[in-house]
Amino acid sequence: MPWWERNNLRLIQTNLREVDAAADVDRLIADVKEYSANVLMVNAGGIFAFYPTELEYHYRTPYLKGDFLGEVVGKAHRAGMRVIARFDFSKAHESIFARRPEWFYRTKDGREINYHGIVHTCLNGGYQQEYSLRIIGEVLDRYPVDGVFFNMFGYQTSDYSGNEYGFCYCDNCRRRFREMFGLELPASADPADPAYAKYREFQWITARDMLDKIHAAVKSRSREIAISTYSDHKVDIVRNESNTKLTRPHPVWPYSASENVKSIEDTFHDKLISNCCINAVDLPYRYMGVSRHEVAVRLYENIASGSGLDFCINGVFADYPDRENLQTVKEIFRFHRDHEAYFGELRSTADIALVKPMGSRAYGGREYLGIFKMLKESHTLFDVICQHHLPEREGDMDRYRLVIVPDIRHWEDRQLEALRRMQERGVRLLATGWSFAQPERAGFLKDAFDAEVAEFWPDADAAYLHVADKRTFPDFAERDWVFIAGAFACVRFGPSADTHLPLVLPSTYGPPEKAYGHRTGEFFGAGASRKSGRGDGILVPWQAGSLYYRHGYKDHKRLLLSLIDLAVDRRAQVSTDAPGCVELFWNRTPKGEGFLQLLNLSGFNGVTWAEPLPVGPIRVQLKGFGAVSSVAALKGGKIAWEADPASGDVTIELERLLDYEAIAVNQETGGTRA
Ligand SMILES: [Zn+2]
């Protein structure tokens, strides 16, 4: 079994400066050991070589005296740590650009990007295509590293200051695109330009092709060397980051680490995710960290969602000017070391899957994140399955009773076929927004939801949904209308569908004297089709998730959760009285024992992270769990529990949740109590 497969990484990344090639390696190793780390990620090559390379076009950091990388690998191994060698081939020193200009990125008018002496390369140029493999080969031939990591893999079109330069128009890109599609490169990212759609495909194909080459080069040397980057193709350890950026629009996303981990952990059975907690507040500010409370939430979300730990600073600890978060990091790393047996092999018991859209930063991203947040806050167990991997996962998707599609408009035929077959086998579908609403998907919409679109509204300005049915929507005893905004599809449902939430058509809204005259139209906020012999299809043709993500009204959440309740009992396994600011995780261990984790997010006020307020008592009911021999809180929280032998229900009460608690629920085996 490869060393990483146990999924217990406690990774520290020291993102070195070129001057650190002269750093005291003994001190570096001793500092990292203080974190109970078992993996060290350290710079090897690419922009700067941290070892005495003999390759002509591999720029050595001028601060290198001996063999920094060699010394680090030897001493880290002796200290019981694995070493992942970090490479960055996205840029190279300007002295290489002077000699091999054909390897580099070009703007549309043929200019290179030179950022403080470092020049952007191109994925299709000879440096990335061939020379990078020689550099990797040199490192692997000389040093017994345990893994390779590639920073900024793929197409990079902006510099560190955030200036955007557009696609690469170098001769290699032009030639390769022409060979592949017989077209010239598109002039801009214009979705209406057919060449742009082809260019997206080109990026996807060429990036995968490069990963194929890297995979072949690395694995031909040893299967035991892990490949890691921010992609999932031919990668053993998928890397992601929980980071902040001063220019990132609000709302602040508190489930960053949970989402980053779940989307890979739940989707792939053969890959690890290592989600790096970036200490720095932003790239221009690499030497001040975010709040320690935010760091704690990221790290706990990592392990609670099924991964290990991963933390990064710039430079070395010896002169790092912000020590404020380091004690918190050490404590959580130590907790993971001491209780490692529980982590990394957690089994999901969820019967709801939420599909993560491809390219999730697009409009579909907000809808997805909003629904993710609703499910988290309501303590609903769910898995995340990446859209592009749906066909590969089809075989074991039948364990889900409901698959939620969050306003996903672009589909490959093979993905839709997989969904269609799942539904035929009885998996219910719930889709929001304009999912499947495009004319070319009309057949699917009809079959899956007994629905057809009559009209598209890009923005349902001033419309409401009439919540008349208080049985289906029990939280609306005192509120009859819920506003909607954003995209709405006016849908006609067929005879097999029950319609819900009649649309209240927009009327004049100003001045107040004219704000009346609303009437109910022929369209609805939801339709649930029940076709015999097929799974149900619930269509919610508005953007419940986006509305909740952006504005946070509980009403949009409560409407969508009530519609989910039409399809599945969300509390069939676990119910709790914990408030929405407590993130709940419920899993089984490989031995079948229960593992309950509770994370307190009450310190987050929407922007600021502070000490979480103690929450409790919290009661959690595990339904039909079975006989229990013992229940133990790993962080020492005070718990009481009782089991009902008749129903198998187990009720656990945690007196007070501080920041995080993990509760092992051990099953009674062989009829004897431990
Ligand atoms: Zn290019």
XYZ file of C-alpha atoms and ligand atoms in Angstrom:
675
model
C 0.000 0.000 0.000
C 1.500 3.373 -0.983
C 2.525 5.460 1.998
C -0.210 8.074 1.531
C -3.147 5.696 1.257
C -3.827 5.580 4.966
C -4.939 9.210 4.528
C -3.302 10.463 7.712
C -1.154 13.269 6.359
C -0.042 15.939 8.771
C 1.640 18.116 6.237
C 3.625 21.287 6.823
C 4.567 23.297 3.781
C 7.333 25.826 4.101
C 7.000 27.917 0.961
C 10.637 28.946 0.786
C 12.150 32.209 -0.359
C 15.216 31.951 -2.594
C 17.376 33.080 0.339
C 16.189 30.092 2.395
C 18.441 27.852 0.307
C 21.024 28.900 2.913
C 18.713 28.186 5.876
C 19.752 26.022 8.818
C 18.258 22.643 7.884
C 18.564 21.180 11.393
C 16.562 24.076 12.761
C 13.980 23.730 9.989
C 13.481 20.019 10.689
C 13.323 20.598 14.451
C 10.730 23.343 13.970
C 8.549 21.178 11.743
C 8.827 18.247 14.160
C 7.215 20.416 16.818
C 4.016 20.211 14.794
C 3.854 16.404 14.956
C 4.092 16.630 11.174
C 4.660 13.447 9.190
C 5.083 15.129 5.801
C 7.206 18.128 4.866
C 6.619 19.876 1.565
C 9.621 21.851 0.478
C 10.812 23.679 -2.641
C 12.857 21.588 -5.067
C 12.845 23.209 -8.471
C 11.154 25.051 -11.273
C 11.459 28.800 -10.886
C 14.433 28.258 -8.578
C 16.494 25.121 -8.085
C 17.186 24.411 -4.413
C 19.825 21.824 -5.272
C 22.949 21.961 -7.459
C 21.249 21.142 -10.739
C 23.335 20.377 -13.788
C 20.583 21.245 -16.243
C 21.340 24.221 -18.456
C 17.914 25.833 -18.211
C 17.197 25.253 -14.546
C 17.980 28.427 -12.636
C 19.787 27.840 -9.343
C 18.966 30.158 -6.502
C 22.174 32.216 -6.036
C 21.918 31.676 -2.272
C 22.491 27.938 -2.592
C 25.766 26.939 -0.950
C 25.693 23.173 -0.700
C 22.806 20.836 -1.499
C 19.848 22.204 0.418
C 17.296 19.744 -0.961
C 19.550 16.749 -0.420
C 20.170 17.754 3.180
C 16.449 18.320 3.820
C 15.440 14.950 2.365
C 18.068 13.069 4.388
C 17.355 14.801 7.680
C 13.574 14.770 7.300
C 13.648 11.047 6.615
C 15.809 10.443 9.658
C 13.283 12.467 11.680
C 10.483 10.176 10.465
C 8.945 12.553 7.956
C 8.090 12.046 4.314
C 9.193 14.716 1.869
C 7.133 16.084 -1.011
C 9.247 18.050 -3.477
C 7.551 21.229 -4.652
C 7.953 22.394 -8.252
C 6.615 25.442 -10.029
C 6.941 25.306 -13.804
C 4.462 28.113 -14.435
C 7.291 30.623 -14.617
C 11.044 30.719 -15.169
C 13.908 33.120 -14.629
C 14.330 35.888 -17.229
C 17.804 34.633 -18.091
C 16.114 31.521 -19.516
C 13.579 33.634 -21.371
C 16.493 35.475 -23.017
C 17.812 32.205 -24.408
C 14.605 30.247 -25.100
C 11.846 32.826 -25.765
C 9.745 30.245 -27.631
C 8.982 28.478 -24.318
C 7.049 31.376 -22.843
C 3.545 32.761 -22.619
C 2.542 35.560 -25.026
C -0.277 38.068 -24.884
C -2.421 38.603 -27.960
C 0.016 41.258 -29.166
C 3.001 39.016 -28.565
C 4.333 40.357 -25.272
C 5.767 38.239 -22.486
C 4.847 38.741 -18.801
C 7.925 39.543 -16.763
C 7.095 39.876 -13.076
C 10.161 41.032 -11.123
C 12.502 39.014 -13.303
C 10.296 35.911 -13.412
C 8.617 35.231 -16.762
C 5.414 33.258 -17.389
C 5.880 30.004 -19.305
C 3.218 28.259 -21.389
C 1.829 24.787 -20.841
C 2.300 24.082 -24.563
C 5.860 25.410 -24.716
C 8.952 23.214 -24.640
C 9.794 24.153 -21.050
C 6.633 22.678 -19.552
C 6.153 19.989 -22.190
C 9.641 18.477 -22.090
C 12.148 20.326 -19.982
C 10.046 20.104 -16.811
C 10.176 16.319 -17.111
C 13.984 16.478 -17.252
C 13.997 18.585 -14.084
C 11.642 16.183 -12.316
C 13.799 13.303 -13.545
C 16.978 14.887 -12.202
C 15.395 15.353 -8.760
C 13.972 11.827 -8.665
C 17.280 10.334 -9.809
C 19.210 12.115 -7.093
C 16.878 12.209 -4.097
C 14.548 9.611 -2.572
C 11.619 12.035 -2.303
C 8.214 10.601 -1.413
C 6.123 12.837 -3.611
C 6.089 15.634 -6.143
C 3.822 18.660 -6.042
C 3.199 21.146 -8.835
C 2.239 24.677 -7.933
C 0.112 26.703 -10.371
C -0.302 23.815 -12.770
C -2.227 24.529 -15.986
C -3.070 27.780 -17.717
C -2.149 30.871 -15.724
C -3.306 34.154 -17.202
C -2.721 36.644 -14.391
C 0.295 37.791 -12.405
C 0.781 37.982 -8.648
C -0.621 41.510 -8.598
C -3.868 40.205 -10.061
C -3.354 41.785 -13.499
C -5.203 39.733 -16.083
C -3.520 39.190 -19.463
C -5.907 36.845 -21.257
C -5.221 33.567 -23.052
C -1.794 32.640 -24.282
C -1.252 33.339 -27.985
C 2.227 31.830 -28.283
C 3.116 29.947 -31.475
C 2.764 26.603 -29.686
C -0.783 27.342 -28.532
C -1.757 28.616 -31.992
C -0.277 25.569 -33.719
C -1.687 23.003 -31.306
C -5.175 24.556 -31.322
C -5.154 24.633 -35.120
C -4.044 21.000 -35.290
C -6.746 19.960 -32.826
C -9.725 21.927 -34.110
C -8.697 23.555 -37.416
C -9.434 26.952 -35.868
C -7.579 30.095 -34.879
C -7.503 30.942 -31.152
C -10.572 32.887 -29.975
C -10.177 36.639 -29.587
C -11.708 36.694 -26.104
C -13.673 34.648 -23.569
C -16.930 35.206 -25.415
C -19.386 32.389 -24.623
C -21.143 33.074 -27.957
C -17.922 32.371 -29.895
C -17.764 28.677 -30.897
C -13.961 28.913 -30.889
C -14.110 29.797 -27.187
C -16.018 26.626 -26.330
C -13.358 24.711 -28.253
C -10.633 26.601 -26.407
C -12.072 25.480 -23.054
C -11.955 21.926 -24.358
C -8.393 22.537 -25.586
C -7.307 23.660 -22.109
C -8.913 20.598 -20.547
C -7.390 18.157 -23.051
C -3.885 19.632 -23.009
C -3.756 19.906 -19.211
C -4.788 16.258 -18.896
C -2.249 15.293 -21.540
C 0.500 17.013 -19.539
C -0.588 15.208 -16.376
C -0.462 11.937 -18.325
C 3.146 12.699 -19.245
C 4.087 13.602 -15.670
C 2.364 10.480 -14.390
C 4.253 8.276 -16.841
C 7.577 9.924 -15.979
C 7.123 9.668 -12.214
C 5.474 6.267 -11.956
C 7.966 4.656 -14.319
C 10.530 5.362 -11.599
C 8.390 4.294 -8.660
C 4.718 3.717 -7.883
C 5.527 4.853 -4.346
C 6.078 8.487 -5.311
C 2.880 10.484 -4.821
C 1.802 13.007 -7.459
C 0.023 16.062 -6.149
C -1.434 19.198 -7.694
C -4.673 21.187 -7.954
C -6.316 18.756 -10.365
C -7.742 15.274 -10.027
C -6.506 13.673 -13.249
C -3.736 11.088 -12.641
C -3.113 12.666 -9.263
C -2.744 10.724 -6.000
C -3.071 13.634 -3.590
C -5.409 16.320 -4.874
C -4.398 19.623 -3.366
C -6.691 22.478 -2.562
C -6.458 25.530 -0.363
C -8.532 27.299 2.223
C -7.359 30.825 1.771
C -8.540 34.401 1.879
C -8.095 37.208 -0.585
C -8.765 40.847 0.158
C -10.473 41.400 -3.192
C -12.736 38.339 -2.952
C -16.384 39.439 -2.885
C -18.513 38.694 0.154
C -20.155 36.647 1.585
C -17.250 35.032 3.390
C -17.538 31.258 3.010
C -17.192 29.511 6.372
C -17.273 25.951 4.994
C -14.203 26.334 2.800
C -12.306 23.346 4.183
C -15.387 21.127 4.485
C -16.347 21.843 0.885
C -12.817 21.444 -0.460
C -12.420 18.091 1.282
C -15.900 16.652 0.747
C -15.979 17.329 -2.984
C -12.902 15.156 -3.531
C -13.286 12.712 -0.644
C -16.894 11.864 -1.502
C -16.358 11.776 -5.275
C -13.236 9.650 -5.609
C -12.505 6.348 -3.925
C -8.873 6.251 -5.104
C -7.611 9.734 -4.285
C -6.703 11.714 -1.238
C -7.367 15.362 -0.764
C -4.933 17.511 1.150
C -6.533 20.881 1.804
C -3.934 23.427 2.760
C -4.716 26.028 5.379
C -2.932 29.090 4.036
C -1.928 31.156 7.013
C -1.418 34.421 5.122
C -4.334 36.808 4.626
C -3.459 37.259 0.935
C -0.576 36.915 -1.527
C 0.645 40.501 -1.048
C 0.574 39.907 2.720
C 2.381 36.657 3.244
C 3.576 37.558 6.728
C 0.362 38.149 8.636
C -1.977 35.267 9.314
C -5.767 35.101 9.410
C -7.549 34.705 12.760
C -6.468 31.673 14.754
C -10.149 30.799 15.109
C -10.458 30.600 11.341
C -7.342 28.431 11.218
C -8.859 26.119 13.842
C -12.137 25.771 11.929
C -10.299 25.004 8.677
C -8.130 22.340 10.312
C -11.012 20.701 12.174
C -13.184 20.760 9.040
C -10.343 19.021 7.214
C -10.155 16.048 9.555
C -13.888 15.939 10.276
C -14.679 15.805 6.560
C -12.317 12.905 5.969
C -8.852 14.254 5.256
C -5.647 14.938 7.145
C -3.991 18.226 8.075
C -2.082 20.640 5.885
C -0.690 24.035 6.878
C 1.533 26.488 5.042
C 3.649 29.501 5.890
C 5.989 31.508 3.706
C 9.664 31.142 4.479
C 10.898 29.248 7.535
C 9.574 29.281 11.085
C 12.876 30.661 12.452
C 12.188 34.234 11.340
C 8.464 34.079 10.538
C 7.035 37.281 12.024
C 3.591 35.975 12.989
C 3.551 33.344 15.723
C -0.028 33.948 16.810
C -1.652 30.929 15.126
C 1.148 28.460 15.548
C 0.153 27.137 18.975
C -3.375 26.417 17.705
C -1.935 24.564 14.721
C 0.349 22.510 16.956
C -2.509 21.552 19.272
C -4.756 20.360 16.452
C -1.915 18.484 14.761
C -1.150 16.813 18.104
C -4.796 15.896 18.596
C -4.792 14.244 15.183
C -1.561 12.376 15.961
C -2.959 11.088 19.258
C -6.264 9.954 17.743
C -5.048 9.072 14.286
C -6.794 5.711 14.310
C -10.193 7.383 14.027
C -9.376 9.622 11.078
C -8.794 9.206 7.385
C -11.014 6.188 6.828
C -14.394 7.617 7.772
C -17.266 6.056 5.859
C -20.200 8.133 4.715
C -23.688 7.015 5.597
C -25.418 9.808 3.649
C -28.312 9.031 1.356
C -28.379 12.466 -0.297
C -25.836 13.547 -2.926
C -25.277 17.139 -3.985
C -23.725 17.524 -7.426
C -20.858 20.010 -7.631
C -20.914 21.828 -10.980
C -17.895 21.817 -13.251
C -16.175 25.202 -13.166
C -18.014 25.995 -9.963
C -16.995 29.663 -9.890
C -19.674 30.299 -12.531
C -23.330 31.122 -11.749
C -23.884 27.508 -10.731
C -21.318 27.954 -7.968
C -23.436 30.191 -5.794
C -26.438 27.924 -6.112
C -24.300 24.950 -5.149
C -22.713 26.737 -2.197
C -26.074 28.025 -0.975
C -27.559 24.525 -0.924
C -24.368 23.174 0.673
C -24.864 25.748 3.448
C -28.551 24.854 3.886
C -27.721 21.172 4.288
C -24.902 21.891 6.719
C -26.957 24.251 8.882
C -29.851 21.792 9.032
C -27.497 18.922 10.017
C -28.547 16.964 6.958
C -26.070 14.241 6.023
C -24.987 14.499 2.390
C -22.156 13.680 0.020
C -20.772 15.902 -2.714
C -20.212 14.318 -6.116
C -18.359 16.275 -8.809
C -20.391 16.565 -12.006
C -17.547 15.527 -14.300
C -17.147 12.265 -12.401
C -20.852 11.282 -12.315
C -20.552 8.669 -15.093
C -17.653 6.944 -13.320
C -19.604 6.919 -10.060
C -22.863 5.728 -11.564
C -22.326 2.166 -10.424
C -22.523 3.031 -6.746
C -24.867 6.022 -6.885
C -27.866 3.829 -6.129
C -27.072 4.095 -2.427
C -28.408 7.639 -2.623
C -32.125 8.169 -2.364
C -31.901 11.731 -3.637
C -29.495 13.537 -5.977
C -29.634 17.347 -5.903
C -28.647 19.289 -9.028
C -27.976 22.976 -8.193
C -28.825 25.073 -11.278
C -26.399 23.196 -13.554
C -27.044 24.199 -17.162
C -24.194 22.628 -19.093
C -24.149 18.876 -19.413
C -22.252 16.281 -21.335
C -24.500 13.604 -22.822
C -22.766 10.854 -20.864
C -23.461 12.663 -17.589
C -27.145 13.026 -18.426
C -27.372 9.388 -19.431
C -25.930 8.428 -16.063
C -28.526 10.570 -14.274
C -31.298 9.132 -16.406
C -30.338 5.557 -15.581
C -30.028 6.365 -11.876
C -33.518 7.802 -11.863
C -34.824 4.751 -13.684
C -33.394 2.629 -10.915
C -35.300 4.666 -8.344
C -32.961 7.471 -7.314
C -34.948 10.679 -6.944
C -33.746 13.888 -8.555
C -34.214 17.426 -7.305
C -33.040 20.202 -9.633
C -33.052 23.951 -9.116
C -32.831 27.047 -11.318
C -32.390 26.516 -15.021
C -30.957 23.008 -14.743
C -31.934 21.028 -17.875
C -34.011 24.024 -19.048
C -32.115 24.542 -22.290
C -34.110 23.663 -25.445
C -31.719 20.808 -26.335
C -32.464 19.196 -22.939
C -36.250 19.448 -23.252
C -36.550 15.675 -23.588
C -34.696 15.067 -20.373
C -36.761 17.673 -18.519
C -39.970 16.051 -19.742
C -38.889 12.530 -18.842
C -37.303 13.297 -15.485
C -39.692 15.959 -14.167
C -42.758 15.837 -16.432
C -42.084 19.490 -17.133
C -41.574 21.846 -20.040
C -40.344 25.418 -20.022
C -42.748 27.999 -21.410
C -40.698 31.083 -20.700
C -37.377 32.153 -19.212
C -37.092 35.078 -16.856
C -33.466 36.151 -16.339
C -34.591 38.003 -13.225
C -37.859 37.362 -11.403
C -37.876 40.934 -10.155
C -40.703 41.694 -7.684
C -42.240 38.201 -7.819
C -43.205 36.032 -4.835
C -44.091 32.453 -4.121
C -47.397 31.870 -2.381
C -46.908 29.494 0.544
C -50.521 28.453 0.945
C -49.898 24.796 1.724
C -48.946 24.901 5.402
C -48.728 21.104 5.616
C -45.917 20.800 3.083
C -44.300 23.992 4.375
C -44.953 23.890 8.124
C -42.559 26.736 8.965
C -44.746 29.309 7.244
C -47.715 29.531 9.589
C -47.369 33.305 9.830
C -45.834 34.148 6.446
C -47.656 33.613 3.170
C -45.421 35.180 0.554
C -41.710 34.608 0.019
C -39.889 36.846 -2.419
C -37.825 35.404 -5.216
C -35.266 37.111 -7.410
C -32.795 35.884 -9.999
C -33.368 33.378 -12.781
C -36.794 31.752 -12.953
C -38.133 29.289 -15.493
C -41.873 29.440 -16.130
C -42.600 25.736 -16.290
C -45.717 23.825 -17.277
C -45.928 20.588 -15.322
C -47.641 17.511 -16.722
C -50.345 15.394 -15.100
C -47.948 13.234 -13.076
C -46.667 16.241 -11.133
C -47.992 17.806 -7.945
C -47.448 21.527 -8.129
C -46.403 23.640 -5.160
C -45.808 27.311 -4.423
C -47.930 29.215 -6.956
C -46.078 32.150 -8.461
C -47.354 35.568 -7.461
C -46.732 37.654 -10.552
C -44.808 40.914 -10.264
C -46.910 44.002 -9.839
C -46.050 47.660 -9.479
C -44.183 48.327 -6.242
C -43.845 52.069 -6.117
C -44.897 54.480 -4.928
C -46.524 52.673 -1.989
C -49.923 53.781 -3.199
C -49.310 51.670 -6.307
C -47.819 48.626 -4.558
C -50.768 46.258 -4.971
C -52.576 44.293 -7.585
C -50.503 41.092 -7.333
C -52.192 38.036 -8.711
C -51.349 34.387 -8.865
C -50.361 33.197 -12.314
C -50.292 29.799 -13.974
C -46.720 28.952 -12.944
C -45.247 27.397 -9.815
C -42.199 27.456 -7.597
C -41.971 23.651 -7.568
C -43.361 20.545 -9.172
C -42.936 16.993 -7.929
C -43.571 14.310 -10.494
C -44.384 10.785 -9.457
C -44.200 8.480 -12.399
C -44.849 4.835 -11.792
C -41.780 2.697 -12.179
C -39.403 5.627 -11.938
C -37.844 7.728 -9.250
C -39.499 11.003 -8.515
C -38.315 14.252 -10.001
C -38.699 17.508 -8.103
C -38.110 20.633 -10.130
C -37.556 23.932 -8.336
C -37.207 26.387 -11.228
C -35.733 29.265 -9.221
C -32.428 29.850 -7.458
C -33.094 28.920 -3.847
C -29.410 28.306 -3.159
C -28.148 31.537 -4.710
C -30.743 33.551 -2.827
C -29.747 31.954 0.438
C -26.033 32.253 -0.275
C -26.279 35.949 -1.094
C -29.020 37.185 1.230
C -29.341 34.559 3.961
C -33.119 34.598 4.466
C -34.155 31.452 6.261
C -37.309 31.324 4.128
C -35.511 30.191 0.969
C -33.713 27.558 3.009
C -36.899 26.373 4.686
C -38.740 26.138 1.355
C -36.018 24.054 -0.236
C -35.588 21.791 2.804
C -39.338 21.167 2.854
C -39.178 20.180 -0.813
C -36.278 17.835 -0.034
C -38.472 16.372 2.718
C -40.946 15.327 0.020
C -38.288 12.961 -1.292
C -36.344 11.732 1.695
C -36.416 11.686 5.488
C -33.448 13.908 6.295
C -33.455 12.772 9.906
C -33.651 9.052 9.283
C -30.251 8.495 10.893
C -29.375 11.513 12.984
C -31.364 14.283 14.564
C -30.171 16.977 16.906
C -31.254 20.097 18.726
C -27.930 21.791 17.964
C -28.228 25.248 16.412
C -27.256 25.867 12.799
C -23.864 27.251 13.811
C -22.813 23.775 14.935
C -21.440 21.719 12.062
C -22.275 18.066 12.544
C -20.421 15.098 11.064
C -21.621 11.526 11.403
C -19.652 8.620 9.988
C -18.845 5.003 10.503
C -15.331 3.735 11.013
C -14.126 0.725 8.988
C -15.031 -1.436 12.010
C -18.588 -0.142 11.861
C -18.334 2.006 14.935
C -20.005 5.383 14.988
C -18.028 8.590 14.924
C -19.812 11.831 15.725
C -18.049 15.173 15.384
C -19.368 18.589 16.325
C -17.663 21.838 15.313
C -18.659 25.170 16.775
C -18.854 27.968 14.186
C -20.543 30.450 16.517
C -17.426 32.609 16.536
C -18.111 33.626 12.936
C -20.273 36.704 12.521
C -20.249 36.868 8.729
C -16.872 38.572 8.415
C -14.953 38.249 11.681
C -13.805 35.035 13.351
C -13.703 35.147 17.138
C -13.670 32.697 20.056
C -16.743 30.492 19.604
C -19.421 30.830 22.274
C -19.918 27.623 24.254
C -23.000 25.780 22.995
C -24.882 23.226 25.044
C -26.255 21.011 26.138
C -26.501 19.438 22.684
C -28.544 16.296 22.212
C -27.910 14.045 19.244
C -30.110 11.062 18.501
C -28.624 8.249 16.437
C -31.546 6.284 15.098
C -31.406 2.547 14.885
C -27.696 2.501 15.666
C -27.881 -0.728 17.674
C -26.336 -1.889 20.909
C -23.612 0.315 22.343
C -20.727 -0.719 24.544
C -19.160 2.661 25.212
C -19.241 6.287 24.186
C -16.124 8.422 24.540
C -15.459 12.101 23.902
C -11.924 12.405 22.536
C -11.461 16.017 23.635
C -12.803 15.306 27.095
C -16.218 16.968 26.847
C -18.748 15.824 29.443
C -21.244 13.442 27.863
C -24.173 11.308 28.918
C -25.810 8.687 26.759
C -28.615 6.224 26.748
C -29.608 3.468 24.373
C -33.077 2.130 23.710
C -32.674 -1.619 23.141
C -36.052 -1.900 21.415
C -35.446 0.685 18.692
C -31.651 0.679 18.702
C -31.773 4.454 19.089
C -28.885 6.043 20.967
C -29.159 9.484 22.482
C -26.004 11.370 23.361
C -25.926 14.582 25.302
C -22.851 16.780 25.247
C -22.968 19.222 28.125
C -20.972 21.958 26.457
C -19.353 22.273 23.050
C -16.355 24.587 23.136
C -14.615 24.582 19.760
C -14.770 20.957 18.636
C -15.599 17.533 19.980
C -15.276 14.048 18.535
C -17.356 11.259 20.054
C -16.606 7.607 19.387
C -19.698 5.406 19.674
C -18.534 1.854 20.070
C -20.784 -0.964 19.139
C -21.371 -3.885 21.387
C -20.051 -6.988 19.706
C -20.555 -10.611 20.651
C -23.108 -9.717 23.291
C -20.572 -8.584 25.888
C -20.179 -5.097 27.182
C -16.679 -3.676 27.173
Zn 0.998 29.292 -25.254
